[in-house]
Amino acid sequence: MHMLSIKNLQAGLEDKPILKGINLEIKAGEVHAIMGPNGSGKSTLASVLAGRQNFEVTAGSVDFLGKDLLDMAPEERAREGIFLAFQYPVEIPGVSTTNFIKAAVNETRKHRGLEALDAVGFLKMMKEKMKLVQIDQSLLSRSLNEGFSGGEKKRNEIFQMAMLEPKLAILDETDSGLDIDALRIVANGVNQYRNKDNSFLLVTHYQRLLDYIVPDFVHVLYNGRIVKSGTKELALELEEKGYDFIKSEWALAGE
Amino acid sequence: MPEENEELLDQITSSEYKYGFVTDIESESAPKGLNENTIRFISAKKNEPDWMLEYRLKAYRHWLTMETPKWANVAFPPIDYQDIIYYSAPKQKITPNSLDEIDPELRLTFEKLGISLQEQKRLTGVAVDAVMDSVSVATTFKAELAELGIIFCSMSEAVHEHPELIRKHLGSVVPYTDNYFTALNSAVFSDGSFCYIPEGVRCPMELSTYFRINAANTGQFERTLIVAEAGSYVSYLEGCTAPMRDEHQLHAAVVEISAFEKSEVKYSTVQNWYPGNKEGIGGIYNFVTKRGICQGDHAKISWTQVETGSAITWKYPSVILKGDYSVGEFYSVAVTNNMQQADTGTKMIHIGKHTRSRIVSKGISAGKSNNSYRGLVQVGRNAVKARNFSQCDSLLLGDQCGAHTFPYIEVKNSSAIVEHEATTSKIGEDQIFYCNQRGIDTEAAVALIINGFAKEVMNQLPMEFAVEAQKLLAISLEGSVG
């Protein structure tokens, strides 16, 4: 079944084009990795899919489970099942992480026609999911991301993913700034959540994340386009040769 | 500002002030204008003893020698004091002997405001004094409180029933000479609440006064006096609303608190006077003097205010820390939107030894409004080891509003420790987007962020009102995101 279908997606910031025609198909149960050098448009793609307003979509279409994704407000996309794990999660002082997640979970439940969880039900769900990413209760009672270490922020993102049970999770450079232990914990959380009904789009600069979360497909994004697609071996090739080989290949092709 | 947010802002700011209705009730008023006859009229209406009238006249004569203060960071055209009605009372056909006999129209007004004057329908554990325009229309739970020796009644009644207490305490914390508006208030005040907690008594319920301005062209000048004898405790709350009118209306109140040895007074305000419309037409001028004095050792006075209404707010609830080891607190959330102006803060005057004060001020500005914190921390020569901690945070929504901080610190004792922290931040699009991405829409996101920002202060409110106040914050600011 098709989860996400991106056709000729073009988008930019103010007058500067960044995505210059992205085509990508993701089916349920698949894990796709998007790799590419800095400035290739990886994070822009993640932001555009999540609906960040400063980017302007100039052409193309995105179909998410039969619905026009680009037509939806960011919160609708979230409620429909798109989750973005942020590269730089924001801090919201005075709002406890638990209360924030509770608000988010109940908005999504409302959208799906489910009753809001009461305190007991929510706590039970939290206890279960906390194990996934080995997150501590004390962290969750603190203000959202305030004073969290880099690793704690990323774990909190994956914890939220587990709580919100999205259909498509986009992980934007979730590996950046993580030491190897934290990376393993985060990857482990993702792997446990991975099943035949949900999909992942991993945006990453380095191959090492893919040692822990093994993708079904790897795409190389360069200069706003997907210039190469393959399986996990492509990631290894990139690791070995660096992005320069993509750049030179692309240069030879005449742009 | 993204287009959608602008639309939202429009929607909300043009949405109606919920309490803007007018009650159609006949009222009895003094003629417009202010002179000695006006004061005699008010005093006569209340059948006051001579000493009260004398006090008023002295205040009036002093007022004539004074000028409107100009130091606050607010701007308004000169007020024509001859164009104001100083006394307006809703006419009740009979003098009600019990709460059941109150004019149904009045009862309905307060019901609409969420204030029940029927004791059986009360908010659990809250006694209410309801004031409409210039008079108190009802006070609940008087009998129950009286059993404990607690006096909770309208100021008019107190003047008759407890003259010795009023003569002793009225003007003892805020003398009529204090400032322009206290002189005016002392001359023409028409009602308000009096509350007396005897020695060693812990008041078992929240005491609350609800102020409502109804009549047009009328000023409201109420007077509240709270006396807490040694070892007593009381928590007091005031709320206020007014109809939407195109003219500005003046509200110049005075609140005095006297706290004796080891007593504690907690005073909370949820101020939601009509703020005027989006262009700044109409709205209440809220020029208020509030001050408490910790007379005895180990006394404590705590002010908590949530200020969302009024066209202009000018108020500085203060504490004079006279007793050794006495404690003063000021927790404030002030919200301004559209054309509102607020200049608010506190004064902590440390006189006694080991006195402590804590100031937490959270200013939230949106629209084209201006929000200023102004505070004075004064440590006297003898205030050995006095301590103060002040924290002033401002949050800006949009780029057309202003936030200002004016802290004044005067320390005359070298063993004192005074700390001041201040921050200014903006609600970021990043924060909103993060919430959106988790399925929380922009309105709810703003409410969440605002309440997080104001949490430290909201936590100080009595439970019964915290939820209401949270909603009020969200309503005052909905959609004003940029």
XYZ file of C-alpha atoms in Angstrom:
737
model
C 0.000 0.000 0.000
C 1.195 3.490 -0.816
C 1.942 5.594 2.215
C 3.492 8.641 0.637
C 3.789 9.621 -2.976
C 5.837 12.699 -3.828
C 5.687 13.923 -7.409
C 7.892 16.659 -8.853
C 7.930 18.556 -5.576
C 9.489 21.989 -5.895
C 9.831 24.381 -3.001
C 11.942 27.277 -1.835
C 12.590 29.949 0.713
C 11.466 33.365 -0.446
C 12.721 33.468 -4.068
C 15.426 30.884 -3.668
C 14.517 27.429 -5.037
C 15.758 24.588 -2.827
C 13.806 21.510 -3.846
C 13.855 21.282 -7.612
C 11.606 18.347 -8.413
C 11.570 15.527 -5.874
C 9.991 12.191 -6.758
C 9.650 9.572 -4.052
C 7.332 6.664 -3.263
C 7.144 5.182 0.207
C 5.049 2.098 0.930
C 3.739 0.945 4.295
C 6.385 -0.908 6.286
C 9.324 0.604 4.398
C 12.243 2.534 5.774
C 13.789 5.086 3.438
C 16.942 7.025 4.095
C 17.674 10.366 2.467
C 21.336 11.242 2.451
C 23.237 14.084 0.946
C 25.814 16.756 1.533
C 25.070 19.906 3.546
C 22.777 22.301 1.746
C 21.333 19.676 -0.582
C 17.778 20.229 0.687
C 17.356 17.265 3.073
C 15.968 19.231 6.005
C 13.890 21.387 3.671
C 12.189 18.244 2.409
C 11.421 17.190 5.983
C 10.073 20.670 6.821
C 7.938 20.926 3.693
C 6.365 17.548 4.366
C 5.560 18.598 7.925
C 4.120 21.904 6.686
C 6.500 24.536 7.981
C 5.105 27.802 6.691
C 8.191 29.725 5.720
C 8.783 27.393 2.785
C 6.779 27.992 -0.324
C 5.765 25.056 -2.463
C 5.903 26.137 -6.112
C 5.056 22.912 -7.948
C 4.308 19.240 -7.542
C 2.054 17.147 -5.355
C 2.268 14.994 -2.263
C -0.266 12.278 -1.639
C -0.441 10.846 1.862
C -2.732 7.811 2.211
C -4.999 9.116 -0.537
C -5.147 12.679 0.773
C -3.539 15.844 -0.577
C -0.916 16.505 2.059
C 0.011 19.971 0.819
C -3.570 21.093 1.330
C -3.492 20.366 5.052
C -2.450 22.603 7.938
C 0.574 21.333 9.877
C -1.566 20.187 12.805
C -3.871 18.256 10.478
C -0.894 16.471 8.947
C 0.242 15.545 12.419
C -3.182 14.264 13.386
C -3.375 12.268 10.133
C -0.199 10.494 11.157
C 2.867 12.455 10.037
C 5.483 12.858 12.730
C 8.639 14.923 12.480
C 11.447 14.298 14.922
C 13.121 17.698 14.929
C 16.794 18.273 14.410
C 16.615 21.099 16.956
C 13.667 20.477 19.309
C 12.412 23.752 20.797
C 12.122 24.591 24.475
C 8.827 25.667 25.992
C 9.431 26.989 29.518
C 6.803 26.277 32.149
C 5.061 23.558 30.138
C 5.890 20.134 31.501
C 6.874 17.520 28.955
C 4.153 15.228 30.265
C 1.427 17.849 29.874
C 2.637 18.746 26.428
C 2.567 15.161 25.236
C -0.810 14.642 26.850
C -2.233 17.589 24.919
C -0.714 16.229 21.708
C -1.957 12.682 22.265
C -5.475 13.834 23.029
C -5.643 16.132 19.986
C -4.704 13.183 17.820
C -7.161 10.886 19.555
C -9.925 13.424 19.098
C -9.124 13.562 15.398
C -9.349 9.787 15.183
C -12.695 9.752 16.964
C -11.302 8.367 20.196
C -12.047 9.639 23.673
C -9.429 11.655 25.486
C -7.251 9.581 27.775
C -7.711 10.233 31.465
C -4.759 10.647 33.787
C -4.616 6.949 34.661
C -4.841 5.711 31.086
C -2.260 8.223 29.947
C 0.171 7.314 32.695
C -0.136 3.636 31.844
C 0.612 4.310 28.185
C 3.547 6.485 29.174
C 5.044 3.828 31.411
C 4.982 1.327 28.540
C 6.574 3.642 25.992
C 9.181 4.981 28.371
C 10.905 1.639 28.236
C 11.330 1.964 24.473
C 13.794 4.809 24.732
C 14.920 4.365 28.334
C 13.666 7.810 29.232
C 13.392 8.771 32.864
C 10.184 9.911 34.559
C 11.970 12.854 36.105
C 12.854 14.186 32.664
C 9.202 14.115 31.665
C 8.111 16.248 34.595
C 10.533 18.997 33.631
C 9.664 21.849 31.245
C 9.666 20.699 27.632
C 13.268 20.351 26.440
C 14.407 23.089 28.815
C 17.926 22.337 29.972
C 17.858 18.906 28.292
C 21.133 17.606 26.920
C 21.354 16.938 23.189
C 20.823 13.233 23.784
C 17.849 13.818 26.090
C 16.204 16.036 23.491
C 16.527 13.390 20.789
C 15.317 10.634 23.065
C 12.359 12.818 23.960
C 11.565 13.159 20.258
C 11.536 9.393 19.792
C 9.493 9.007 22.970
C 6.903 11.408 21.559
C 6.882 9.426 18.349
C 6.126 6.262 20.272
C 3.344 8.037 22.184
C 1.728 9.524 19.079
C 1.929 6.320 17.032
C 2.335 7.985 13.638
C 2.017 6.239 10.292
C 4.977 8.014 8.775
C 7.817 9.222 10.981
C 10.344 11.634 9.522
C 13.574 11.746 11.497
C 15.509 14.888 10.666
C 19.183 14.339 11.491
C 18.198 12.584 14.674
C 21.717 11.165 14.846
C 23.464 14.521 14.852
C 25.136 15.364 18.128
C 24.573 11.920 19.641
C 27.285 9.812 21.172
C 27.325 6.144 20.293
C 25.328 5.028 23.344
C 22.603 7.567 22.797
C 22.521 6.686 19.119
C 22.009 3.046 19.990
C 19.165 3.854 22.388
C 17.443 6.059 19.835
C 17.866 3.487 17.074
C 16.609 0.763 19.332
C 13.471 2.805 20.030
C 12.866 3.234 16.322
C 13.439 -0.441 15.580
C 10.972 -1.541 18.218
C 8.346 0.761 16.824
C 9.006 -0.363 13.232
C 6.325 -2.684 11.820
C 4.552 -3.587 8.603
C 2.018 -0.775 8.919
C 4.219 2.241 9.464
C 7.011 3.833 7.518
C 10.092 5.901 8.184
C 11.948 8.580 6.337
C 15.390 9.021 7.828
C 17.190 12.210 6.916
C 20.858 11.913 7.690
C 24.247 13.127 6.736
C 26.192 10.107 7.975
C 25.989 6.457 7.287
C 26.492 5.405 10.906
C 22.792 5.767 11.836
C 22.055 3.214 9.120
C 24.215 0.661 10.901
C 21.585 0.667 13.603
C 18.447 1.365 11.622
C 18.785 -0.652 8.456
C 16.900 1.016 5.595
C 15.119 -0.686 2.731
C 16.088 2.115 0.368
C 18.677 4.848 0.288
C 18.344 8.021 -1.783
C 20.971 10.617 -2.399
C 19.734 14.169 -2.487
C 21.913 16.677 -4.228
C 21.150 20.193 -5.331
C 17.429 19.767 -4.709
C 16.975 16.517 -6.590
C 17.247 12.818 -5.821
C 20.206 11.897 -8.012
C 20.739 8.318 -6.984
C 18.654 5.616 -5.336
C 19.589 2.181 -4.160
C 19.615 -0.169 -1.232
C 21.679 0.031 1.938
C 24.833 -0.743 -0.058
C 24.589 2.739 -1.570
C 25.067 4.202 1.876
C 28.231 2.201 2.342
C 29.521 3.336 -1.022
C 28.894 6.940 -0.015
C 30.684 6.398 3.243
C 33.672 5.060 1.377
C 33.869 7.573 -1.446
C 32.395 10.648 0.210
C 29.844 12.934 -1.404
C 32.384 14.228 -3.864
C 31.798 11.333 -6.185
C 28.153 12.271 -6.422
C 29.108 15.850 -7.082
C 31.547 14.959 -9.821
C 29.111 12.491 -11.396
C 26.526 15.214 -11.400
C 28.947 17.718 -12.849
C 29.771 15.312 -15.656
C 26.085 14.885 -16.385
C 26.109 18.543 -17.292
C 24.817 20.805 -14.560
C 3.462 37.640 10.088
C 1.951 34.742 8.152
C -1.377 35.628 6.624
C -3.342 33.041 8.562
C -2.131 34.371 11.861
C -3.135 37.839 10.826
C -6.618 36.598 10.051
C -6.789 34.861 13.387
C -5.679 37.998 15.119
C -8.427 39.942 13.396
C -11.022 37.410 14.352
C -10.109 37.355 17.969
C -9.507 41.003 18.545
C -12.849 41.824 17.023
C -14.528 39.121 19.052
C -16.727 40.370 21.821
C -15.708 40.994 25.357
C -17.745 38.377 27.137
C -18.876 40.554 30.011
C -19.836 43.598 27.970
C -23.587 43.492 28.532
C -25.554 46.204 30.300
C -28.169 45.470 32.949
C -31.352 47.436 32.431
C -32.058 48.549 35.946
C -33.188 51.867 37.270
C -30.536 53.595 39.242
C -30.346 56.511 41.565
C -27.486 58.858 40.811
C -25.827 61.986 42.028
C -25.724 64.815 39.491
C -22.604 64.892 37.350
C -19.614 66.740 38.682
C -17.549 67.055 41.812
C -17.770 69.651 44.554
C -18.410 69.651 48.286
C -22.107 69.153 47.656
C -21.416 65.925 45.781
C -19.538 64.659 48.789
C -22.261 65.733 51.184
C -24.780 64.003 48.899
C -22.866 60.719 48.992
C -22.358 60.932 52.733
C -26.020 61.718 53.295
C -27.135 58.855 51.034
C -25.178 56.583 53.296
C -26.426 58.252 56.396
C -22.870 58.605 57.572
C -21.665 59.895 60.921
C -20.008 63.305 60.967
C -16.470 61.994 61.342
C -16.797 60.169 58.056
C -18.038 63.264 56.237
C -15.212 65.295 57.764
C -12.673 62.765 56.546
C -14.096 62.955 53.034
C -14.072 66.740 52.968
C -10.505 66.916 54.218
C -9.482 64.523 51.471
C -11.377 66.527 48.866
C -9.766 69.793 49.913
C -6.384 68.174 49.753
C -7.140 66.718 46.325
C -7.874 70.196 45.008
C -4.249 71.132 45.740
C -2.838 68.162 43.822
C -2.059 67.366 40.208
C -2.426 64.220 38.113
C 0.802 62.211 38.353
C 2.676 62.128 35.060
C 5.526 59.737 35.719
C 3.828 56.530 34.582
C 4.564 55.184 31.123
C 0.986 55.676 29.942
C -0.704 58.313 27.825
C -4.281 59.560 28.026
C -6.093 62.850 27.476
C -6.889 64.921 30.607
C -9.819 63.552 32.576
C -12.717 65.932 33.056
C -13.637 65.329 36.674
C -16.782 67.420 36.294
C -18.093 65.050 33.636
C -18.243 62.018 35.909
C -21.102 60.744 38.027
C -19.698 59.935 41.452
C -22.601 58.026 42.876
C -24.918 55.608 41.158
C -26.857 52.914 42.936
C -29.147 50.331 41.389
C -32.631 50.977 42.762
C -34.085 48.093 44.677
C -37.757 48.330 45.462
C -37.291 47.264 49.016
C -34.280 46.988 51.234
C -33.501 43.300 51.128
C -33.439 41.681 54.539
C -32.115 38.431 53.208
C -30.364 37.219 50.091
C -33.695 35.920 48.783
C -35.110 39.409 48.521
C -32.508 40.826 46.172
C -33.908 42.299 42.963
C -34.048 39.422 40.453
C -32.490 41.633 37.778
C -29.443 42.157 39.983
C -29.282 38.544 40.901
C -29.406 37.629 37.223
C -26.598 40.061 36.404
C -24.287 38.404 38.837
C -25.404 34.934 37.743
C -24.409 35.879 34.195
C -21.010 36.833 35.531
C -20.746 33.467 37.199
C -21.279 34.830 40.715
C -24.108 33.256 42.644
C -25.668 35.303 45.387
C -27.587 32.293 46.633
C -25.570 30.572 49.263
C -26.717 27.097 48.341
C -25.433 27.537 44.796
C -22.162 28.993 45.887
C -18.748 28.055 44.767
C -17.635 25.781 47.550
C -15.885 27.673 50.257
C -16.196 31.195 48.915
C -18.065 34.068 50.542
C -18.925 36.939 48.187
C -19.558 40.652 48.569
C -21.111 41.842 45.301
C -20.671 45.514 44.432
C -22.548 47.139 41.540
C -21.542 50.678 40.607
C -21.391 52.540 43.912
C -23.002 50.108 46.319
C -22.722 46.642 47.715
C -25.813 44.649 46.746
C -25.214 41.490 48.723
C -22.778 39.720 50.975
C -23.016 35.989 51.445
C -22.103 33.804 54.422
C -22.048 36.668 56.879
C -23.715 34.621 59.579
C -21.354 31.651 59.337
C -18.336 33.912 59.418
C -19.699 35.920 62.338
C -19.718 32.780 64.470
C -15.935 32.845 64.287
C -15.840 36.536 64.999
C -14.942 37.332 61.412
C -16.471 40.495 60.042
C -17.091 40.498 56.304
C -19.429 43.210 55.111
C -19.745 46.214 52.842
C -17.792 49.313 53.771
C -21.025 51.316 54.220
C -22.269 48.833 56.735
C -18.916 48.761 58.511
C -18.993 52.524 59.010
C -22.242 52.081 60.958
C -21.670 48.773 62.663
C -17.967 48.933 63.483
C -17.049 52.614 63.643
C -14.231 52.012 66.144
C -12.436 49.646 63.758
C -12.949 51.850 60.731
C -11.767 54.982 62.541
C -8.705 53.134 63.704
C -7.690 51.557 60.428
C -9.155 53.519 57.512
C -6.378 55.551 55.952
C -3.764 54.073 58.286
C -1.923 52.313 55.479
C -2.856 54.547 52.567
C -3.427 58.093 53.864
C -5.594 60.295 51.674
C -2.555 62.487 51.103
C -0.694 59.593 49.476
C -1.405 60.470 45.883
C -3.867 62.156 43.572
C -6.143 59.166 43.182
C -6.151 58.167 46.855
C -7.227 61.701 47.749
C -9.999 61.471 45.180
C -11.020 58.039 46.393
C -11.027 59.113 50.041
C -13.353 61.975 49.150
C -15.914 60.101 47.089
C -15.592 56.377 47.802
C -19.012 54.880 47.907
C -18.605 51.266 48.922
C -16.317 48.287 49.012
C -15.578 45.537 51.465
C -14.422 45.425 55.030
C -12.905 42.320 56.433
C -11.699 41.723 59.963
C -10.134 38.504 61.177
C -9.808 38.306 64.959
C -6.738 37.082 66.758
C -5.785 33.476 66.127
C -8.625 32.789 63.674
C -7.998 31.049 60.400
C -10.725 32.126 57.983
C -12.274 28.864 56.740
C -13.347 30.128 53.318
C -12.073 32.393 50.599
C -13.478 35.892 50.950
C -14.243 37.554 47.683
C -15.524 40.841 46.363
C -16.892 41.121 42.888
C -16.941 44.604 41.384
C -19.235 45.452 38.535
C -19.582 48.812 36.819
C -22.954 49.049 35.095
C -24.168 52.632 34.755
C -22.776 54.922 32.043
C -20.593 57.970 32.766
C -20.029 56.663 36.235
C -16.804 56.309 38.083
C -16.284 53.536 40.556
C -14.414 54.414 43.713
C -14.349 51.549 46.081
C -12.490 51.063 49.257
C -11.346 47.783 50.697
C -9.915 47.357 54.153
C -8.574 44.107 55.543
C -7.387 43.797 59.116
C -5.744 40.553 60.202
C -5.104 40.402 63.932
C -2.192 38.486 65.426
C -1.917 34.873 64.342
C -4.839 35.010 61.911
C -5.082 33.974 58.279
C -7.261 35.017 55.378
C -7.278 34.540 51.641
C -9.133 37.221 49.743
C -10.032 37.493 46.089
C -11.432 40.273 43.950
C -12.811 40.126 40.451
C -14.095 42.870 38.193
C -15.901 43.427 34.884
C -17.734 46.255 33.116
C -20.017 46.778 30.093
C -18.584 47.801 26.729
C -19.027 51.538 26.351
C -17.454 54.073 24.041
C -16.446 56.450 26.820
C -13.618 55.744 29.153
C -14.724 55.153 32.716
C -12.623 55.836 35.763
C -12.036 53.255 38.436
C -9.943 54.621 41.277
C -9.873 52.204 44.166
C -7.911 51.941 47.373
C -7.106 48.694 49.151
C -5.482 48.676 52.580
C -4.230 45.666 54.477
C -2.996 45.630 58.038
C -1.352 42.394 59.113
C -0.352 41.967 62.744
C 2.132 39.611 64.361
C 2.332 36.169 62.762
C -0.747 36.782 60.637
C -0.970 36.070 56.938
C -3.025 37.766 54.263
C -3.175 36.477 50.735
C -4.815 38.889 48.315
C -5.592 37.779 44.771
C -6.997 39.861 41.954
C -8.393 38.790 38.640
C -8.893 42.098 36.860
C -10.939 41.949 33.699
C -12.421 45.407 33.267
C -13.528 46.238 29.733
C -10.280 46.933 27.843
C -11.741 49.095 25.086
C -12.036 48.069 21.467
C -9.292 47.364 18.959
C -8.867 51.052 18.125
C -8.605 51.974 21.779
C -12.088 53.466 22.063
C -13.669 53.041 25.480
C -12.377 50.932 28.310
C -11.711 51.463 31.970
C -8.977 53.624 33.428
C -7.862 51.481 36.308
C -5.931 53.751 38.676
C -5.599 51.856 41.881
C -3.568 52.118 45.080
C -3.054 48.907 47.011
C -0.823 48.649 49.995
C -0.350 46.369 52.939
C 1.665 46.742 56.073
C 3.185 43.929 58.078
C 2.720 45.615 61.445
C 4.015 42.763 63.538
C 6.922 40.355 63.499
C 6.625 37.320 61.214
C 3.594 38.747 59.439
C 3.139 37.952 55.767
C 1.307 39.713 52.954
C 1.111 38.207 49.515
C -0.332 39.940 46.453
C -1.213 37.923 43.380
C -2.686 39.660 40.384
C -3.843 38.584 36.966
C -4.446 41.762 35.007
C -6.046 41.271 31.617
C -8.561 44.095 31.309
C -8.710 47.916 31.407
C -7.643 50.454 28.792
C -5.013 51.741 31.207
C -3.758 50.050 34.333
C -1.787 52.021 36.863
C -1.251 50.062 40.028
C 1.502 48.940 42.382
C 0.342 46.646 45.165
C 2.973 47.183 47.830
C 4.096 45.872 51.173
C 5.638 47.806 54.036
C 7.724 45.287 55.955
C 7.768 46.899 59.361
C 7.801 43.862 61.646
C 11.007 41.867 61.975
C 11.069 38.676 59.916
C 8.009 39.812 58.002
C 7.490 38.673 54.415
C 6.085 40.440 51.363
C 5.289 38.815 48.045
C 4.109 40.105 44.707
C 3.142 37.757 41.904
C 1.812 39.362 38.771
C 0.723 38.476 35.280
C -0.198 41.530 33.245
C -1.554 41.039 29.761
C -2.008 43.864 27.292
C -3.452 43.537 23.806
C -4.562 45.952 21.069
C -4.234 49.517 22.429
C -4.095 48.652 26.130
C -1.506 50.259 28.376
C -0.282 48.892 31.667
C 2.198 50.373 34.084
C 2.193 48.058 37.038
C 4.520 46.592 39.621
C 5.116 46.830 43.313
C 6.962 48.490 46.153
C 8.661 46.472 48.856
C 9.694 48.691 51.736
C 12.007 46.854 54.123
C 12.059 48.474 57.562
C 12.289 45.562 60.017
C 15.218 43.210 60.486
C 15.446 39.980 58.487
C 12.543 41.023 56.302
C 12.150 39.177 53.045
C 10.389 40.010 49.803
C 9.868 38.244 46.540
C 8.698 39.761 43.272
C 7.695 37.705 40.266
C 6.306 39.752 37.412
C 5.277 38.335 34.057
C 4.287 40.834 31.401
C 2.695 39.674 28.175
C 2.180 42.209 25.393
C 0.392 41.797 22.084
C -1.144 44.014 19.420
C -0.021 47.634 19.697
C -0.063 47.611 23.457
C 2.460 48.831 25.982
C 3.330 46.897 29.084
C 5.634 48.266 31.785
C 6.883 46.791 35.005
C 7.779 49.437 37.574
C 9.029 48.352 40.957
C 10.803 49.742 43.966
C 12.806 47.733 46.465
C 13.800 49.900 49.390
C 15.916 48.671 52.279
C 16.034 51.006 55.270
C 18.956 51.678 57.578
C 17.788 49.240 60.247
C 16.690 46.428 57.978
C 19.541 44.115 58.900
C 19.886 41.118 56.595
C 16.882 42.072 54.502
C 16.526 39.997 51.360
C 14.788 40.597 48.096
C 14.539 38.555 44.981
C 12.938 40.053 41.889
C 12.256 38.420 38.603
C 10.685 40.319 35.731
C 9.966 38.475 32.532
C 8.364 39.898 29.427
C 6.868 38.000 26.559
C 6.105 39.707 23.276
C 3.584 38.574 20.707
C 4.068 40.309 17.410
C 6.348 43.214 16.636
C 4.190 46.260 17.305
C 3.935 46.005 21.069
C 6.236 47.244 23.797
C 7.612 45.801 27.018
C 9.491 47.950 29.517
C 11.075 47.356 32.889
C 11.766 50.105 35.406
C 13.321 48.623 38.521
C 14.337 51.005 41.318
C 16.559 49.756 44.112
C 17.513 51.813 47.179
C 19.580 50.052 49.813
C 20.751 51.707 53.022
C 21.899 48.651 54.933
C 25.022 46.853 53.796
C 23.954 43.431 55.109
C 20.998 43.319 52.717
C 20.941 41.088 49.660
C 18.944 42.276 46.681
C 18.729 40.268 43.484
C 17.103 41.252 40.225
C 16.660 39.110 37.127
C 14.938 40.112 33.930
C 14.273 38.446 30.595
C 12.455 39.402 27.432
C 11.379 36.829 24.909
C 9.106 36.447 21.946
C 6.774 33.600 21.169
C 8.667 32.078 18.310
C 7.254 30.644 15.134
C 9.479 27.691 15.926
C 7.593 27.045 19.149
C 4.240 27.322 17.397
C 5.338 25.032 14.587
C 6.650 22.476 17.037
C 3.240 22.395 18.728
C 1.455 22.273 15.354
C 3.584 19.334 14.345
C 2.354 17.478 17.402
C -1.261 18.064 16.399
C -1.830 21.133 18.583
C -3.365 24.042 16.653
C -2.031 27.584 16.881
C -4.683 28.849 19.305
C -4.057 26.020 21.716
C -0.311 26.393 21.250
C -0.397 30.063 22.237
C -2.517 29.247 25.286
C -0.063 26.534 26.244
C 2.987 28.748 25.863
C 1.370 31.671 27.692
C 0.246 29.528 30.574
C 3.693 28.003 30.799
C 5.180 31.478 30.908
C 2.782 32.604 33.624
C 2.719 29.349 35.566
C 4.726 30.501 38.557
C 2.177 33.218 39.196
C -0.928 31.192 38.349
C 0.169 28.593 40.886
C -0.295 31.221 43.584
C -3.992 31.654 42.862
C -6.553 29.834 44.973
C -7.521 26.588 43.241
C -11.092 27.709 42.568
C -9.895 30.578 40.426
C -6.771 29.248 38.796
C -8.647 27.460 36.031
C -10.817 30.484 35.324
C -7.745 32.722 35.213
C -5.970 30.385 32.825
C -8.887 30.531 30.433
C -8.973 34.295 30.742
C -5.325 34.556 29.741
C -5.932 32.457 26.670
C -9.026 34.447 25.682
C -7.261 37.794 26.081
C -4.559 36.768 23.685
C -6.019 34.208 21.339
C -4.645 34.529 17.857
C -2.354 37.450 18.527
C 0.668 35.614 17.221
C 3.208 36.996 14.873
